[in-house]
Coordinates of C-alpha atoms in Angstrom, one line a residue:
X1042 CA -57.1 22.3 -29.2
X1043 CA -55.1 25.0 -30.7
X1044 CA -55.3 28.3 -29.2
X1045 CA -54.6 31.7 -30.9
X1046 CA -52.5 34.3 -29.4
X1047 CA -53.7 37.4 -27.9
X1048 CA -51.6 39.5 -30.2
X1049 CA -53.8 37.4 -32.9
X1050 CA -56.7 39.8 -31.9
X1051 CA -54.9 43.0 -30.7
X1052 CA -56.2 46.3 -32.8
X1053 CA -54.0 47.7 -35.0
X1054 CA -52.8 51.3 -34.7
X1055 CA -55.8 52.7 -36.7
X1056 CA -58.9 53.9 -35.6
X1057 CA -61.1 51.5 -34.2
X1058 CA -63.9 50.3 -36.8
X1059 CA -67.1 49.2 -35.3
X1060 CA -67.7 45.7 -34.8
X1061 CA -70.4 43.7 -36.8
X1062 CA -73.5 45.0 -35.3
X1063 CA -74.7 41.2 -35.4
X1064 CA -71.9 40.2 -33.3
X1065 CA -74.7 39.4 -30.2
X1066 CA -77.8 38.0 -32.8
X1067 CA -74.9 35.5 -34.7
X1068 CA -73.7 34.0 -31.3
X1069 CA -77.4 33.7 -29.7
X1070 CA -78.6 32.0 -32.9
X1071 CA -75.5 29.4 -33.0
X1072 CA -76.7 26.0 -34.5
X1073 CA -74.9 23.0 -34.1
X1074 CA -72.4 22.6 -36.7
X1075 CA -73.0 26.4 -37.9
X1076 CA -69.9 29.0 -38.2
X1077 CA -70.7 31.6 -35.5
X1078 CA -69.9 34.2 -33.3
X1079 CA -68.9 32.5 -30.0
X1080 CA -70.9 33.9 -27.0
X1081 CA -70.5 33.0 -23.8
X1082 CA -71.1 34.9 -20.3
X1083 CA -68.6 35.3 -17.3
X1084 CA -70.4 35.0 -13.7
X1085 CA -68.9 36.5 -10.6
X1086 CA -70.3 34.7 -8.1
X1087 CA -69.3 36.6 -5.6
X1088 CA -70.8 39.4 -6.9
X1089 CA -73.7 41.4 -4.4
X1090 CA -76.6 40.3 -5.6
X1091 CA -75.4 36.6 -7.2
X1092 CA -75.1 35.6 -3.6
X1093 CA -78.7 34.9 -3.3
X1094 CA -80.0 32.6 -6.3
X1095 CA -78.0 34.0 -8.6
X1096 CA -77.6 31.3 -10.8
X1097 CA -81.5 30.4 -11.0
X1098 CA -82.2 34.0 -12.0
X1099 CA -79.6 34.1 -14.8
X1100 CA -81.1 31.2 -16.3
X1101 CA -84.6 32.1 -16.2
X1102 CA -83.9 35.1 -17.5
X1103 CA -82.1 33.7 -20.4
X1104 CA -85.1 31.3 -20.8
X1105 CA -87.2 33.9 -21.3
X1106 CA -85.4 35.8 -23.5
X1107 CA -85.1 32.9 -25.7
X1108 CA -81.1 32.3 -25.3
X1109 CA -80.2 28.6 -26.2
X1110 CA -79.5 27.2 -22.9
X1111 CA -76.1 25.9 -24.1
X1112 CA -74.8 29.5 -24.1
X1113 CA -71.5 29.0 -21.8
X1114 CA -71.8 30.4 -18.3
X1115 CA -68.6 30.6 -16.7
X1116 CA -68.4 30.8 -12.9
X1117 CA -65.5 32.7 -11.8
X1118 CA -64.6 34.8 -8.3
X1119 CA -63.3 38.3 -8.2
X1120 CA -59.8 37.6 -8.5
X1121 CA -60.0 35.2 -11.4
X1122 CA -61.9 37.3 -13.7
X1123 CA -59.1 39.2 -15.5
X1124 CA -56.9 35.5 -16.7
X1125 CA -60.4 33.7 -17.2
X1126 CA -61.4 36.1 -19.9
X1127 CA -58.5 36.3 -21.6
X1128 CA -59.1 32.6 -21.5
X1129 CA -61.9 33.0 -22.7
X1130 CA -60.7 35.2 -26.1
X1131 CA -58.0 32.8 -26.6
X1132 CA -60.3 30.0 -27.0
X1133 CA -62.5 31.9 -29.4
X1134 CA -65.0 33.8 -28.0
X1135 CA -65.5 37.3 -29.4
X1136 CA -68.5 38.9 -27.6
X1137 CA -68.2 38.4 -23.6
X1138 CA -70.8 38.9 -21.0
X1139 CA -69.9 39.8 -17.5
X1140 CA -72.5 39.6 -14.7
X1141 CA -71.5 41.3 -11.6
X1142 CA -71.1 44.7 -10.6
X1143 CA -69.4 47.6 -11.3
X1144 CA -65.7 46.7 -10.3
X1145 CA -66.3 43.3 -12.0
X1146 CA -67.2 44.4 -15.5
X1147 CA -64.3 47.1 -15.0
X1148 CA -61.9 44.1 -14.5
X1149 CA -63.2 42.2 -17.4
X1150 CA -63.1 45.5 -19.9
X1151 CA -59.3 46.0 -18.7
X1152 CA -58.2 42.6 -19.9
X1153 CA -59.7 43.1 -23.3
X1154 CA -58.8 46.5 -23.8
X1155 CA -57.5 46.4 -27.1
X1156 CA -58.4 43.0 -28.5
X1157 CA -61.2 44.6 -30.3
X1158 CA -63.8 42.3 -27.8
X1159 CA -66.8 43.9 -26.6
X1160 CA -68.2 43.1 -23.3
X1161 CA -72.4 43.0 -22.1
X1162 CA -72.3 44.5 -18.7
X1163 CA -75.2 42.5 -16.8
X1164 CA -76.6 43.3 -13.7
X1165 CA -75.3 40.9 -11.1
X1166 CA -73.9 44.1 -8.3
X1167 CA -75.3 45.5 -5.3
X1168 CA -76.1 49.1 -7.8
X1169 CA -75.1 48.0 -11.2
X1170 CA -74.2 51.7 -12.7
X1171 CA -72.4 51.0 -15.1
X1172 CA -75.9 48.6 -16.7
X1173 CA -77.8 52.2 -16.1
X1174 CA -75.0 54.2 -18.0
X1175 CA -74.5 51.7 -20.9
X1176 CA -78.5 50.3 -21.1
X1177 CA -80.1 53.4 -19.3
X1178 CA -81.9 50.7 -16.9
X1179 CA -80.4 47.8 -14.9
X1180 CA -82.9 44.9 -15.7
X1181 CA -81.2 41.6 -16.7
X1182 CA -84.2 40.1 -18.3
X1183 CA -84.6 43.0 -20.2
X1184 CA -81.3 43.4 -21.5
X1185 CA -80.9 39.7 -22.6
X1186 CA -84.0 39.9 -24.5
X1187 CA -82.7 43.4 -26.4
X1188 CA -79.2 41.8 -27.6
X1189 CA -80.7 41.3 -31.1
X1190 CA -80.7 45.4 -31.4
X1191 CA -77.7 45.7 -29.2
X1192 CA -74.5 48.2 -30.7
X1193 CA -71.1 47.8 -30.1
X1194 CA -69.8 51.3 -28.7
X1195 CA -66.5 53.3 -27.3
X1196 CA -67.4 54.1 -23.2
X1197 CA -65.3 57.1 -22.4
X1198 CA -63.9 56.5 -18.8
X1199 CA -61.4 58.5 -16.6
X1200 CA -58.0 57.8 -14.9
X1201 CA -57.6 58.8 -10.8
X1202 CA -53.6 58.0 -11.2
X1203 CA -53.2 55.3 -13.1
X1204 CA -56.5 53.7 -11.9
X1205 CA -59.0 53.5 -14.9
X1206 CA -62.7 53.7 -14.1
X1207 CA -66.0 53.5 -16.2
X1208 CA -68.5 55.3 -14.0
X1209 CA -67.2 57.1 -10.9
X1210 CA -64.6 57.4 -8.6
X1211 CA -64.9 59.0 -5.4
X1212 CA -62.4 60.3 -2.6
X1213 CA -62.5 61.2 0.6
X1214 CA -63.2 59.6 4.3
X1215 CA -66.8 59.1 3.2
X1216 CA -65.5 56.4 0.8
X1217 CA -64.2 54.3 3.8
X1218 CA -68.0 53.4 4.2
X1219 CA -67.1 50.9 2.0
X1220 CA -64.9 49.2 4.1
X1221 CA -67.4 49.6 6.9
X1222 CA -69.9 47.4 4.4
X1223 CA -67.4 44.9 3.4
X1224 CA -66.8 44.2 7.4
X1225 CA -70.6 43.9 7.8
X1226 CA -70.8 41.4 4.9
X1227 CA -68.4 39.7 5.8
X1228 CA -67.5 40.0 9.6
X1229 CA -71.2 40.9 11.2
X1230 CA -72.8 43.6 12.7
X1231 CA -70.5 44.4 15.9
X1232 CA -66.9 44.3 13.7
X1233 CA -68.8 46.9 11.1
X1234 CA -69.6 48.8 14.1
X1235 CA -66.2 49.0 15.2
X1236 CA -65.1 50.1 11.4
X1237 CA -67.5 52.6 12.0
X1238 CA -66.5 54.2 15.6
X1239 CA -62.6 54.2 13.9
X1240 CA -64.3 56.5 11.1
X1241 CA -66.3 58.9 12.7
X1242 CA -63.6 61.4 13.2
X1243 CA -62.5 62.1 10.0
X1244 CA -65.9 62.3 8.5
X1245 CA -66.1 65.8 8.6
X1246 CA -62.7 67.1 8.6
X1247 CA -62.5 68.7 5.0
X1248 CA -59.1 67.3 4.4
X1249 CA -59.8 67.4 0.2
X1250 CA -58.5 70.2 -1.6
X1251 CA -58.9 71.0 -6.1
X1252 CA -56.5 72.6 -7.7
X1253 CA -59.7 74.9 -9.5
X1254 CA -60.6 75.7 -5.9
X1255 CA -58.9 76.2 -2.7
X1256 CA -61.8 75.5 -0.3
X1257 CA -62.1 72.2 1.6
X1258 CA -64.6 69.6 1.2
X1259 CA -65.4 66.1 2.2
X1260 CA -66.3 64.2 -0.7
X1261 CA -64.9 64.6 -3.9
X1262 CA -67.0 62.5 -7.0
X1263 CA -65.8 62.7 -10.4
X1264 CA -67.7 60.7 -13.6
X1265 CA -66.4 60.8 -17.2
X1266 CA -70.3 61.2 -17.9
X1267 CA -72.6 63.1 -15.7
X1268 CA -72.5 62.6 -12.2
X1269 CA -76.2 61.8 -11.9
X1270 CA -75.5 58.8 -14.6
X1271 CA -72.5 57.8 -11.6
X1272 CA -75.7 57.9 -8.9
X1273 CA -77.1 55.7 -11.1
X1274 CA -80.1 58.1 -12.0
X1275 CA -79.8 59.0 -15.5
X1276 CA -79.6 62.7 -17.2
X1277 CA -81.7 64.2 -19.7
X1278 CA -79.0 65.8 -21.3
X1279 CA -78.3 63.7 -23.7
X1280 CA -74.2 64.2 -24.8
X1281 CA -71.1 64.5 -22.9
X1282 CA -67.4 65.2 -24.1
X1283 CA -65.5 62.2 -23.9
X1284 CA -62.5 64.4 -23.4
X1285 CA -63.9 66.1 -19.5
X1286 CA -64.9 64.4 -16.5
X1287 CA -67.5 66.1 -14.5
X1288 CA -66.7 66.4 -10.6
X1289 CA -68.9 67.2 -8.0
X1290 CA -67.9 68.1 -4.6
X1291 CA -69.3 68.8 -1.0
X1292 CA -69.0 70.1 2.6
X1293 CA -70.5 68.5 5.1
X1294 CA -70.3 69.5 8.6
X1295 CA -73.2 67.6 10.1
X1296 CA -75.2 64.5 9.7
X1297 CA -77.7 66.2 9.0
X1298 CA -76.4 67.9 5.9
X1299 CA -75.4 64.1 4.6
X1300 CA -79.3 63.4 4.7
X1301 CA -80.4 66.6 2.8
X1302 CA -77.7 65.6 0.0
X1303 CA -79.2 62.1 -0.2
X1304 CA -82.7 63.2 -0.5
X1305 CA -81.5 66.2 -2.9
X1306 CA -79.7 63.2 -4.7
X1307 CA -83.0 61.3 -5.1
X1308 CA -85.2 63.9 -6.2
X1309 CA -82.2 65.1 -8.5
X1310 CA -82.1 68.6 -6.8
X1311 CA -78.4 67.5 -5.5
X1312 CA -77.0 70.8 -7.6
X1313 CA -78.6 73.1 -6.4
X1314 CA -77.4 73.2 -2.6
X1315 CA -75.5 75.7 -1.4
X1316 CA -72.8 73.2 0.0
X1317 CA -71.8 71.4 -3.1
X1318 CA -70.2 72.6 -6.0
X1319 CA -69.2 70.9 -9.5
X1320 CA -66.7 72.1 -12.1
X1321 CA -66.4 70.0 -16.1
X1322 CA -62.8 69.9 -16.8
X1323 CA -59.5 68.0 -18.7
X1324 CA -57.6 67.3 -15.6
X1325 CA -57.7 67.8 -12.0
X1326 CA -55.6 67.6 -9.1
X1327 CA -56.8 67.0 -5.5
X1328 CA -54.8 66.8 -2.9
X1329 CA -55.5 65.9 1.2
X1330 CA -53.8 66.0 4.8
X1331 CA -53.5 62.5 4.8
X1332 CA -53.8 59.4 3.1
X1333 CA -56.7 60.0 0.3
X1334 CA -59.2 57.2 0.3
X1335 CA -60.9 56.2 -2.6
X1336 CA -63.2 53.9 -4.4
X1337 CA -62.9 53.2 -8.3
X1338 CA -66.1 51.9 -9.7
X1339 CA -66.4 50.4 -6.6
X1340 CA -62.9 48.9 -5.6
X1341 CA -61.1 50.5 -3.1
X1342 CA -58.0 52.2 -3.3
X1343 CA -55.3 54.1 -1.5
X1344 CA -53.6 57.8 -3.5
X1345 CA -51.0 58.3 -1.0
X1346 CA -51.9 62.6 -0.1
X1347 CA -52.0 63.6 -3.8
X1348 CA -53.6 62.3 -7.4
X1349 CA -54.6 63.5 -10.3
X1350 CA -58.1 62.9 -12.2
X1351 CA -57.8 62.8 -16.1
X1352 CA -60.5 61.9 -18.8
X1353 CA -60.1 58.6 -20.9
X1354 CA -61.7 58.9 -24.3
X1355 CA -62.4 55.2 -25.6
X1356 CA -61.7 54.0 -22.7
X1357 CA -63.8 50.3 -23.4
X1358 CA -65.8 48.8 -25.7
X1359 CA -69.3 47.5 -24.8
X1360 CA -71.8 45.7 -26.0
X1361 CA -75.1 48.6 -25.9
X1362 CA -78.5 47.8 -25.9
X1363 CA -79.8 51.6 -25.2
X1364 CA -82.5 52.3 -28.2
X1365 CA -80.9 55.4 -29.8
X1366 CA -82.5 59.0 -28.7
X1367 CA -84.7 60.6 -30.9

């Protein structure tokens, strides 16, 4: 079977017109031996919440949405996901859903980056924020059964060094608690213990310095929307310039102050604390004592003792099914 090249689909130099709006209702209602849109959906099945039935929910879901059950569902792991969609567009395909979470559709969005091929976030992660931020919910069934009003649209994202992310990155030794997760996943209890009695010192060291402010902090959170859409809550404000990020950052020096923040968080009271602080801006250095720890969208990374946070304007184009604001 002949296969295009990828520089068959690479957007030109001019600005980006939208794709056909019917891009999603043209590949759901493919008929045997009609021209279409191909469609098909990209699983990571080692996504968080795939592990458990996974597979059974997609396709109920589907089901009930009324999807033709001979929509392609490709299973893939982590690692794979970047070669098996461009795969994927060289065989055809020009709208591509990703199920898995945040880091997953991040991956996915990377390797089509500029080949004009939206992608359909769907909830398959442990939060899913970038479903919240791009749907304004996180419900699979739901979102399959909106794609006949769904919009191609430009996400704005932001760059922590040359690391692009979608919905948040965050730094500091807070962010290790990732790791400590990972080891209970995949190691057990007593070895995510251990992770945790080789963090507990530098959890409240205030190592984390902005270049806008020259007091320490803990926890450093920056979103190229609002931070609350990075918590996975929502805003009521309804526009953000794709050209800032919004950082928030915070002091601990107890426990205790970690469980105010995450009810404050909750309740959506989080800015109004005394300990934490947030700034809108272009670009923004932080730099630490040590080794800065991060996670973008979810992934971790290392930054070495310095990095710097800039915004991304049309940073990724997704497949929307968010009813517009009135």
């Amino acid at each position: 079977m002949f296969q295009p090249s990828i520089d068959q689909f690479r957007a030109s130099d001019k600005p980006v017109q939208p794709v056909c709006a019917n891009t999603a209702v043209d590949a759901i209602a493919t008929h045997a031996g009609r021209a279409s849109v191909p469609f098909a959906i990209l699983v990571n099945r080692s996504a968080g919440s795939f592990r458990l039935f996974g597979l059974v929910r997609l396709k109920a879901a589907m089901r009930r949405a009324g999807l033709p059950q001979d929509v392609p569902l490709i299973l893939s792991t982590g690692h794979e996901l970047h070669d098996r969609a461009l795969d994927l567009v060289r065989q055809g395909v020009q709208t591509l859903g990703i199920l898995g979470g945040d880091g997953s559709a991040r991956t996915v969005a990377l390797a089509l980056r500029g080949l004009d091929v939206p992608i359909l976030p769907l909830p398959g992660g442990t939060l899913n924020r970038l479903c919240h931020r791009v749907h304004g919910h996180a419900d699979l069934e739901r979102t399959l059964r909106d794609l006949g009003q769904a919009k191609p649209i430009w996400l704005s994202g932001g760059l922590a060094n040359e690391h692009l992310f979608l919905v948040a990155a965050g730094f500091g030794p807070w962010m290790a608690f990732h790791t400590m997760r990972e080891t209970l996943r995949n190691q057990g209890f007593w070895a995510g213990l251990s992770a945790f009695k080789t963090l507990r010192h530098d959890l409240f060291a205030g190592r984390l310095r902005l270049s806008a402010n020259t007091q320490a902090c803990d926890v450093v959170i920056a979103a190229p929307s609002h931070v609350d859409d990075a918590f996975g809550l929502g805003t009521t404000v309804r526009d953000f310039p794709e050209t800032r990020l919004e950082t928030a950052q915070a002091r601990f020096s107890s426990f205790g102050r970690v469980l105010w923040l995450a009810m404050a968080v909750l309740f959506r009271r989080w800015r109004s604390l005394s300990f934490t602080k947030i700034q809108i801006s272009e670009r923004l250095s932080i730099s630490g004592g040590d080794e800065i720890i991060g996670l973008v969208d979810g992934e971790r990374c290392e930054f070495g003792n310095h990095l710097v946070l800039r915004a991304r304007p049309r940073a990724a184009l997704v497949l929307s099914t968010k009813h517009p604001q009135k």
